[in-house]
Coordinates of C-alpha atoms in Angstrom, one line a residue:
X1 CA 9.7 100.9 125.2
X2 CA 8.7 100.2 128.5
X3 CA 5.5 98.9 129.6
X4 CA 3.8 98.0 132.9
X5 CA 3.7 94.8 133.9
X6 CA 0.3 93.7 136.3
X7 CA 1.4 90.6 137.4
X8 CA 4.7 88.3 138.9
X9 CA 6.1 85.4 137.6
X10 CA 6.5 83.8 141.9
X11 CA 7.6 80.4 140.3
X12 CA 10.6 82.2 138.4
X13 CA 11.0 85.0 140.8
X14 CA 11.9 82.7 143.5
X15 CA 15.2 80.6 142.5
X16 CA 16.8 84.2 141.1
X17 CA 16.4 85.6 144.2
X18 CA 17.2 82.4 146.7
X19 CA 20.3 81.9 143.9
X20 CA 21.2 85.9 144.6
X21 CA 21.2 84.5 148.7
X22 CA 23.6 81.8 147.9
X23 CA 25.9 84.1 146.4
X24 CA 26.6 86.5 149.3
X25 CA 26.8 83.6 151.4
X26 CA 29.8 81.4 149.2
X27 CA 31.7 84.9 148.5
X28 CA 31.7 84.9 152.3
X29 CA 32.6 81.6 152.9
X30 CA 35.2 82.2 150.2
X31 CA 36.4 85.5 151.8
X32 CA 36.8 83.8 155.3
X33 CA 38.4 80.7 153.8
X34 CA 41.4 82.8 152.4
X35 CA 42.0 84.9 154.8
X36 CA 40.6 88.2 152.6
X37 CA 38.9 90.6 153.7
X38 CA 35.7 89.7 154.7
X39 CA 33.2 92.8 155.2
X40 CA 34.8 94.4 151.7
X41 CA 33.7 91.1 149.9
X42 CA 30.3 90.5 151.4
X43 CA 29.5 94.4 151.3
X44 CA 30.8 94.1 147.1
X45 CA 28.7 91.5 146.7
X46 CA 25.6 93.1 148.3
X47 CA 26.4 96.1 146.0
X48 CA 26.4 93.8 143.2
X49 CA 23.3 92.0 143.9
X50 CA 21.1 94.9 144.5
X51 CA 22.8 96.4 141.2
X52 CA 21.5 92.9 139.8
X53 CA 18.3 92.8 141.6
X54 CA 17.7 96.2 139.5
X55 CA 18.1 95.5 136.4
X56 CA 16.0 92.3 136.4
X57 CA 13.2 95.0 137.8
X58 CA 14.0 97.4 134.9
X59 CA 14.5 94.1 132.2
X60 CA 11.2 93.5 133.6
X61 CA 9.4 96.9 131.7
X62 CA 11.2 96.7 128.6
X63 CA 9.1 95.8 125.5
X64 CA 10.4 92.5 123.8
X65 CA 8.9 94.5 120.9
X66 CA 11.4 97.6 121.2
X67 CA 14.4 95.0 121.7
X68 CA 14.1 92.7 119.2
X69 CA 13.4 95.7 116.8
X70 CA 16.5 97.0 117.8
X71 CA 18.5 94.0 117.8
X72 CA 21.1 94.7 115.4
X73 CA 22.0 98.1 117.3
X74 CA 22.3 96.1 120.9
X75 CA 24.4 93.8 118.8
X76 CA 26.4 96.4 117.0
X77 CA 27.2 98.4 120.4
X78 CA 28.0 95.4 122.1
X79 CA 30.7 94.3 119.8
X80 CA 32.2 98.1 119.5
X81 CA 32.4 97.6 123.4
X82 CA 34.4 94.3 122.8
X83 CA 36.9 96.1 120.6
X84 CA 38.0 98.0 123.2
X85 CA 39.9 95.4 124.9
X86 CA 42.1 95.2 122.2
X87 CA 43.5 98.6 123.9
X88 CA 42.1 99.0 127.2
X89 CA 42.4 95.5 128.2
X90 CA 43.3 94.9 132.4
X91 CA 47.0 93.9 132.1
X92 CA 47.3 92.5 135.6
X93 CA 44.7 89.8 134.7
X94 CA 46.1 89.0 131.0
X95 CA 49.5 88.4 133.2
X96 CA 47.3 86.0 135.6
X97 CA 44.8 84.2 133.4
X98 CA 46.3 84.9 129.6
X99 CA 43.1 86.4 128.4
X100 CA 42.0 89.6 127.2
X101 CA 38.2 89.4 129.1
X102 CA 38.1 92.5 131.4
X103 CA 38.1 96.2 130.4
X104 CA 39.3 98.9 132.3
X105 CA 38.5 102.1 132.5
X106 CA 39.8 103.9 135.4
X107 CA 38.6 102.4 138.3
X108 CA 35.9 100.3 136.5
X109 CA 36.6 96.7 135.9
X110 CA 33.8 95.1 132.6
X111 CA 33.6 91.6 131.0
X112 CA 32.6 92.9 127.7
X113 CA 31.6 88.7 126.9
X114 CA 28.6 88.4 129.6
X115 CA 27.3 91.8 128.3
X116 CA 27.1 90.7 124.6
X117 CA 25.6 87.2 125.9
X118 CA 21.9 89.3 125.5
X119 CA 23.1 91.2 122.6
X120 CA 23.9 87.7 120.7
X121 CA 20.4 85.9 121.7
X122 CA 18.1 89.1 120.9
X123 CA 20.6 89.5 117.6
X124 CA 20.1 85.8 116.4
X125 CA 15.8 85.5 117.5
X126 CA 16.1 88.6 115.6
X127 CA 17.3 86.5 112.1
X128 CA 15.4 83.9 113.1
X129 CA 12.4 85.4 113.4
X130 CA 12.9 87.7 109.6
X131 CA 13.7 84.0 107.9
X132 CA 10.7 82.2 109.3
X133 CA 8.1 85.9 108.2
X134 CA 9.8 85.5 104.8
X135 CA 10.1 81.9 104.1
X136 CA 6.7 80.2 104.0
X137 CA 7.7 76.6 102.6
X138 CA 10.8 75.4 104.6
X139 CA 13.6 73.3 102.7
X140 CA 17.1 72.7 103.6
X141 CA 18.6 74.9 101.2
X142 CA 16.7 77.4 102.9
X143 CA 17.3 76.0 106.0
X144 CA 21.4 76.3 105.3
X145 CA 20.9 79.6 104.3
X146 CA 19.6 81.0 107.2
X147 CA 22.0 79.2 109.4
X148 CA 24.7 80.4 107.2
X149 CA 23.6 83.6 107.2
X150 CA 23.8 83.3 111.2
X151 CA 27.5 82.3 111.4
X152 CA 28.5 85.0 109.1
X153 CA 26.7 87.4 111.3
X154 CA 28.2 85.4 114.5
X155 CA 31.4 86.0 112.8
X156 CA 33.0 89.0 114.4
X157 CA 32.0 88.1 117.8
X158 CA 34.0 84.7 117.4
X159 CA 37.0 86.8 116.2
X160 CA 36.8 89.2 118.9
X161 CA 36.6 86.2 121.3
X162 CA 39.6 84.9 119.3
X163 CA 41.5 88.3 120.0
X164 CA 41.1 87.8 123.5
X165 CA 42.3 84.7 123.5
X166 CA 38.9 83.5 125.6
X167 CA 38.3 79.7 123.9
X168 CA 35.9 79.1 127.4
X169 CA 33.6 81.9 126.6
X170 CA 33.1 81.4 122.2
X171 CA 31.4 77.8 123.7
X172 CA 29.2 79.1 125.2
X173 CA 27.9 81.4 122.0
X174 CA 28.1 78.4 120.0
X175 CA 26.0 76.4 122.2
X176 CA 23.5 79.3 122.0
X177 CA 23.1 78.8 117.9
X178 CA 22.8 75.2 118.3
X179 CA 20.4 75.5 120.6
X180 CA 17.7 78.0 118.3
X181 CA 19.2 76.0 115.3
X182 CA 17.0 72.9 117.1
X183 CA 14.6 75.0 118.9
X184 CA 13.5 76.7 115.3
X185 CA 13.6 73.3 113.3
X186 CA 16.2 73.9 111.2
X187 CA 16.0 69.7 108.8
X188 CA 17.9 66.9 111.2
X189 CA 19.8 66.5 107.9
X190 CA 21.8 69.6 108.6
X191 CA 22.0 69.2 112.3
X192 CA 22.9 65.3 112.2
X193 CA 25.7 66.6 109.1
X194 CA 27.1 69.6 111.9
X195 CA 27.2 67.3 114.4
X196 CA 29.4 65.3 112.5
X197 CA 31.6 68.2 112.0
X198 CA 32.0 69.4 115.6
X199 CA 32.8 65.6 116.3
X200 CA 35.5 65.3 114.5
X201 CA 36.7 68.6 115.2
X202 CA 36.3 67.9 118.8
X203 CA 38.9 64.3 117.9
X204 CA 41.0 66.5 115.9
X205 CA 41.9 69.0 118.6
X206 CA 42.7 65.9 120.9
X207 CA 45.2 64.8 118.5
X208 CA 46.4 68.3 118.2
X209 CA 46.9 68.1 122.0
X210 CA 48.6 64.9 122.6
X211 CA 51.5 65.3 119.7
X212 CA 53.8 67.3 119.3
X213 CA 53.1 68.5 115.8
X214 CA 49.7 69.5 116.8
X215 CA 50.4 71.4 119.5
X216 CA 53.2 73.2 117.0
X217 CA 49.6 73.9 114.6
X218 CA 47.4 75.0 118.1
X219 CA 50.6 77.1 119.3
X220 CA 50.1 78.8 115.5
X221 CA 46.6 79.2 116.2
X222 CA 47.4 81.5 119.4
X223 CA 46.6 78.9 121.9
X224 CA 48.3 79.6 124.9
X225 CA 50.6 76.7 126.4
X226 CA 47.9 76.5 130.0
X227 CA 45.0 75.7 128.0
X228 CA 46.5 72.5 126.0
X229 CA 47.5 71.7 129.4
X230 CA 44.0 72.2 130.8
X231 CA 43.3 68.9 128.7
X232 CA 46.1 67.5 128.6
X233 CA 45.3 67.4 132.6
X234 CA 42.1 66.1 132.6
X235 CA 42.9 63.1 131.0
X236 CA 44.8 61.9 133.8
X237 CA 45.2 64.7 136.8
X238 CA 46.9 62.6 139.5
X239 CA 49.8 62.0 137.2
X240 CA 50.1 66.0 137.2
X241 CA 48.3 66.8 140.8
X242 CA 51.8 69.0 141.3
X243 CA 52.0 71.2 138.2
X244 CA 49.4 71.2 135.5
X245 CA 46.4 69.7 137.5
X246 CA 46.8 71.0 140.8
X247 CA 44.0 73.3 141.0
X248 CA 41.5 70.7 139.6
X249 CA 42.6 68.4 141.7
X250 CA 42.4 70.0 144.7
X251 CA 39.6 71.1 143.8
X252 CA 38.3 67.4 143.5
X253 CA 39.9 66.4 146.5
X254 CA 37.9 69.2 148.5
X255 CA 34.1 67.9 146.9
X256 CA 34.8 64.3 147.9
X257 CA 35.8 65.4 151.5
X258 CA 32.4 66.5 151.7
X259 CA 31.0 63.8 151.7
X260 CA 27.1 63.0 152.3
X261 CA 26.1 66.4 154.9
X262 CA 29.3 68.7 154.3
X263 CA 32.3 69.2 156.7
X264 CA 30.3 72.5 157.6
X265 CA 31.6 76.0 157.8
X266 CA 34.2 75.9 161.1
X267 CA 36.1 72.6 159.2
X268 CA 39.7 72.6 158.5
X269 CA 39.5 73.2 154.6
X270 CA 40.8 72.0 151.7
X271 CA 43.2 74.5 150.0
X272 CA 41.4 75.2 146.1
X273 CA 43.4 78.4 143.7
X274 CA 40.9 80.8 142.7
X275 CA 38.2 79.1 145.3
X276 CA 36.0 82.7 145.4
X277 CA 35.7 82.5 141.0
X278 CA 36.1 79.1 138.8
X279 CA 35.9 77.1 141.9
X280 CA 33.2 78.2 143.9
X281 CA 31.3 74.8 143.6
X282 CA 33.9 73.9 145.7
X283 CA 32.4 75.7 149.1
X284 CA 29.2 74.4 148.8
X285 CA 30.3 70.9 147.5
X286 CA 32.8 70.7 151.1
X287 CA 30.1 72.6 153.6
X288 CA 27.3 70.9 152.8
X289 CA 28.4 68.0 151.1
X290 CA 26.2 66.2 148.2
X291 CA 22.9 66.6 149.9
X292 CA 23.5 71.3 149.6
X293 CA 25.5 70.2 146.1
X294 CA 22.4 68.3 145.2
X295 CA 20.1 71.5 146.6
X296 CA 22.0 74.0 144.2
X297 CA 21.7 72.0 141.4
X298 CA 18.0 71.8 141.6
X299 CA 17.6 75.3 142.4
X300 CA 19.6 75.7 138.5
X301 CA 17.7 73.1 137.0
X302 CA 14.3 74.8 138.3
X303 CA 14.9 77.7 137.3
X304 CA 15.7 76.9 133.6
X305 CA 12.6 74.7 133.8
X306 CA 10.6 77.8 134.7
X307 CA 12.1 80.0 132.1
X308 CA 11.2 77.9 129.6
X309 CA 7.7 77.3 130.9
X310 CA 7.8 81.0 130.9
X311 CA 9.0 81.2 127.1
X312 CA 6.7 78.8 125.6
X313 CA 3.8 79.6 128.1
X314 CA 3.5 83.1 125.6
X315 CA 2.4 81.4 122.6
X316 CA 5.3 83.3 120.9
X317 CA 8.0 82.3 119.4
X318 CA 10.3 85.2 119.6
X319 CA 9.8 84.8 123.4
X320 CA 10.3 80.8 123.6
X321 CA 13.5 81.5 121.3
X322 CA 14.9 83.7 123.7
X323 CA 14.2 81.9 126.8
X324 CA 16.0 78.7 125.0
X325 CA 19.3 80.8 124.1
X326 CA 19.2 82.1 127.7
X327 CA 18.5 78.9 129.0
X328 CA 21.0 76.9 127.2
X329 CA 24.0 79.9 127.6
X330 CA 23.6 79.6 131.5
X331 CA 23.1 75.5 131.4
X332 CA 26.4 75.0 130.0
X333 CA 28.3 77.3 132.1
X334 CA 26.8 75.2 134.5
X335 CA 27.3 71.7 133.8
X336 CA 30.7 73.3 132.0
X337 CA 31.6 74.8 135.6
X338 CA 30.2 71.7 137.7
X339 CA 31.7 69.3 135.9
X340 CA 35.3 71.2 135.6
X341 CA 35.2 71.2 139.9
X342 CA 34.6 67.4 140.0
X343 CA 36.8 66.1 137.3
X344 CA 34.4 65.2 134.6
X345 CA 35.1 68.0 132.4
X346 CA 38.4 70.1 131.9
X347 CA 38.8 73.4 133.2
X348 CA 37.8 76.3 130.4
X349 CA 37.3 79.6 133.2
X350 CA 33.8 79.7 132.7
X351 CA 32.6 80.9 136.1
X352 CA 29.6 79.6 137.6
X353 CA 26.8 81.8 137.2
X354 CA 25.3 83.9 139.7
X355 CA 28.2 82.7 141.9
X356 CA 31.1 83.2 141.1
X357 CA 32.9 86.8 141.4
X358 CA 32.7 89.4 139.0
X359 CA 29.7 91.8 139.4
X360 CA 29.0 92.0 134.8
X361 CA 28.3 88.8 134.7
X362 CA 26.3 89.0 138.0
X363 CA 24.3 92.6 136.5
X364 CA 23.9 90.7 132.9
X365 CA 22.2 87.4 133.7
X366 CA 19.6 89.0 136.3
X367 CA 19.5 91.5 133.2
X368 CA 18.0 88.4 131.2
X369 CA 16.4 87.5 133.6
X370 CA 14.4 90.1 133.7
X371 CA 12.9 90.0 130.5
X372 CA 12.2 86.5 130.5
X373 CA 10.2 87.7 133.5
X374 CA 8.5 90.3 131.9
X375 CA 7.2 88.1 129.1
X376 CA 3.6 88.1 129.1
X377 CA 1.0 85.1 128.2
X378 CA -0.9 84.9 124.8
X379 CA -3.1 83.0 123.8
X380 CA -3.4 79.5 125.2
X381 CA -2.4 78.6 128.7
X382 CA 0.3 75.9 126.9
X383 CA 2.4 76.2 124.0
X384 CA 4.2 72.9 123.8
X385 CA 3.3 73.1 119.4
X386 CA 3.4 76.4 117.7
X387 CA 0.6 77.0 114.8
X388 CA 2.8 78.0 111.7
X389 CA 0.9 81.1 111.1
X390 CA 2.2 82.7 114.2
X391 CA 4.4 85.4 113.4
X392 CA 6.1 88.7 114.3
X393 CA 7.2 89.4 118.0
X394 CA 3.4 89.8 119.6

């Protein structure tokens, strides 16, 4: 279950540590700007960072073979925790956001969907490795069966996300699946066909949003009015800047006023709703401008590069697949959050990894990074191409 790690991957540990430091600063700055209880928020963020770093250290010592062996169990337990949201969701957050993402048990508040991300990746890697071990000659038919099996096993997750009315996080799980299909070598014809289907669905969704009969269909599918408004506001935010696109326009204004080098911590600030969570990127952009924003984004992409590099250097397929799944989970969230903050993408309520307010996201994200940090090298130093004879997870 536990393994002793003799070496540290400093190149991967450094961006993680720096992002945790940045998370404390941005939460402090957001609290100062909004006139909240600064000391309480900073102490809370430091506490979450300490727990997150502890989770990272603990995950580093877990045997990956152990995690993979019981992947169905972790997945089943995560589904069970998500199912609890049907009865024990946070009523106050539901009234505020219209989603049942937050599980409240006494004084504790958790986001089960964040915990599910790690279990979901492990489960898909488990399916993929089993498929590759049992299939000597891959065909488009066998790849199709593998994808169908993955979809069916993932279906309970999407149904529970539908019950929670959390469309944004569902996109993260879809991104993880597509990334694993691509990296595992699924037949290109299937991938091209799937891309075509997704493009058609995306076009239909936009058509539905901008037609009254389409909106009626989406409402019947339990889409909330504010979710439909977000898409409409994204297309023409200035037209609705005093109503449905108020948050996004204020976010764009805050980013723009940061300029090249930022206004500094003591300057007058643009008011942005929910700055500490969905719009935390505006704090960086307004304070340090393009220079600070680019530096933080570089830190993210350096982290993603090191995660992929670590997975490839192990010369083990399962390690690489897990790294890819986690990278694309974090990458999608980063691109969507920053893209929404600068007006390129519609708002979905997806947090910025490690920086947005929320202990569950921070802790589970660091647990996943700890798994990557604990990966050991095996065989050749580089593994950009794979020997089809490589099997298993060790």
